């Protein structure tokens, strides 16, 4: 799959219905587990009034939460216009529409229009992208202080589940695919780029990594 096909498929999978469902779950139950771990890790750095660049930010849970105590600006990038609409709706409702910029499209194509920020996050996004290496290079390059992301665990049982999900997508004619990229290669790249690992946390099937410069 090339990256254009990836973006069309992403727009379709992350459509209005899913965006509404995600919002309902967030409003009823709060952030999902990986998001909660990322929030805890970011808050440990005790940053204040900084800018967040959230890549593949979905309905915007990370910035909705971090506006409470850590950030004063956010840039929200997503390949799905439906998710951006829902994120923006929440920001307008909370009176912070002017503090958030929304950028729609494939983050790798958009690299020149994304501002550098103290915090850069990718929550469950690297696994949506075929060319993880380019994605990580482009996004890590935008972070000044913290680079935080979640990925599916690079383990056999997670790979089996994701292969089954991909097989169902193939049968349904859905072009979207999820990926379990090699965590060793990912860390090797971040090491080369000069990042130091601060923490690894996670759940049974997800890992959350926090890097600092
Ligand atoms: C699984 S969702 C995660 C959303 C949110 N980060 C969360 O954890 O709730 C993946 C998100 O990444 C976005 N995405 C996937 N590939 C992308 C790309 N190349 N550029 C920008 N956004 C992308 C999708 O549109 C979707 O909103």
Tab-separated table of N, CA and C in Angstrom, residues 6 8-9 27 37 50 56 62 76 84 96 103 116 127 160 169 176 179 200:
chain	number	residue	atom	x	y	z
A	6	UNK	N	-3.076	4.755	1.811
A	6	UNK	CA	-3.174	4.709	3.274
A	6	UNK	C	-4.097	5.833	3.774
A	8	UNK	N	-6.470	7.587	2.122
A	8	UNK	CA	-7.877	7.394	1.744
A	8	UNK	C	-8.519	6.362	2.670
A	9	UNK	N	-7.776	5.285	2.905
A	9	UNK	CA	-8.320	4.219	3.759
A	9	UNK	C	-8.498	4.715	5.184
A	27	UNK	N	-16.357	10.973	26.975
A	27	UNK	CA	-17.169	11.785	27.894
A	27	UNK	C	-17.715	10.943	29.042
A	37	UNK	N	-1.819	6.652	30.298
A	37	UNK	CA	-0.390	6.434	30.623
A	37	UNK	C	0.445	7.571	30.028
A	50	UNK	N	3.254	25.171	27.676
A	50	UNK	CA	4.024	24.800	26.490
A	50	UNK	C	3.053	24.421	25.366
A	56	UNK	N	-2.044	12.566	14.611
A	56	UNK	CA	-3.076	11.528	14.608
A	56	UNK	C	-3.869	11.634	15.896
A	62	UNK	N	-5.825	14.003	24.171
A	62	UNK	CA	-4.579	14.448	24.811
A	62	UNK	C	-4.590	15.962	25.037
A	76	UNK	N	-3.149	20.169	16.240
A	76	UNK	CA	-3.793	18.868	16.141
A	76	UNK	C	-3.754	18.427	14.673
A	84	UNK	N	-11.120	15.492	13.216
A	84	UNK	CA	-10.769	16.903	13.462
A	84	UNK	C	-12.032	17.695	13.808
A	96	UNK	N	-11.790	27.341	23.858
A	96	UNK	CA	-10.356	27.445	23.551
A	96	UNK	C	-10.089	27.242	22.060
A	103	UNK	N	-4.694	20.671	11.539
A	103	UNK	CA	-4.083	20.430	10.228
A	103	UNK	C	-4.573	19.074	9.734
A	116	UNK	N	7.494	23.262	15.257
A	116	UNK	CA	8.201	22.546	16.325
A	116	UNK	C	7.454	22.846	17.629
A	127	UNK	N	1.211	2.580	14.432
A	127	UNK	CA	0.713	1.284	13.950
A	127	UNK	C	-0.256	1.420	12.777
A	160	UNK	N	-0.522	-11.877	15.965
A	160	UNK	CA	-1.600	-12.770	15.508
A	160	UNK	C	-2.926	-12.014	15.483
A	169	UNK	N	-10.330	-7.221	7.324
A	169	UNK	CA	-10.395	-5.989	6.510
A	169	UNK	C	-10.266	-6.339	5.029
A	176	UNK	N	-7.583	-0.334	4.662
A	176	UNK	CA	-6.792	0.033	5.840
A	176	UNK	C	-6.073	-1.192	6.415
A	179	UNK	N	-0.241	-2.258	11.654
A	179	UNK	CA	1.102	-2.833	11.592
A	179	UNK	C	1.696	-2.947	12.994
A	200	UNK	N	9.351	3.307	29.845
A	200	UNK	CA	8.514	2.391	29.059
A	200	UNK	C	7.454	1.882	30.018
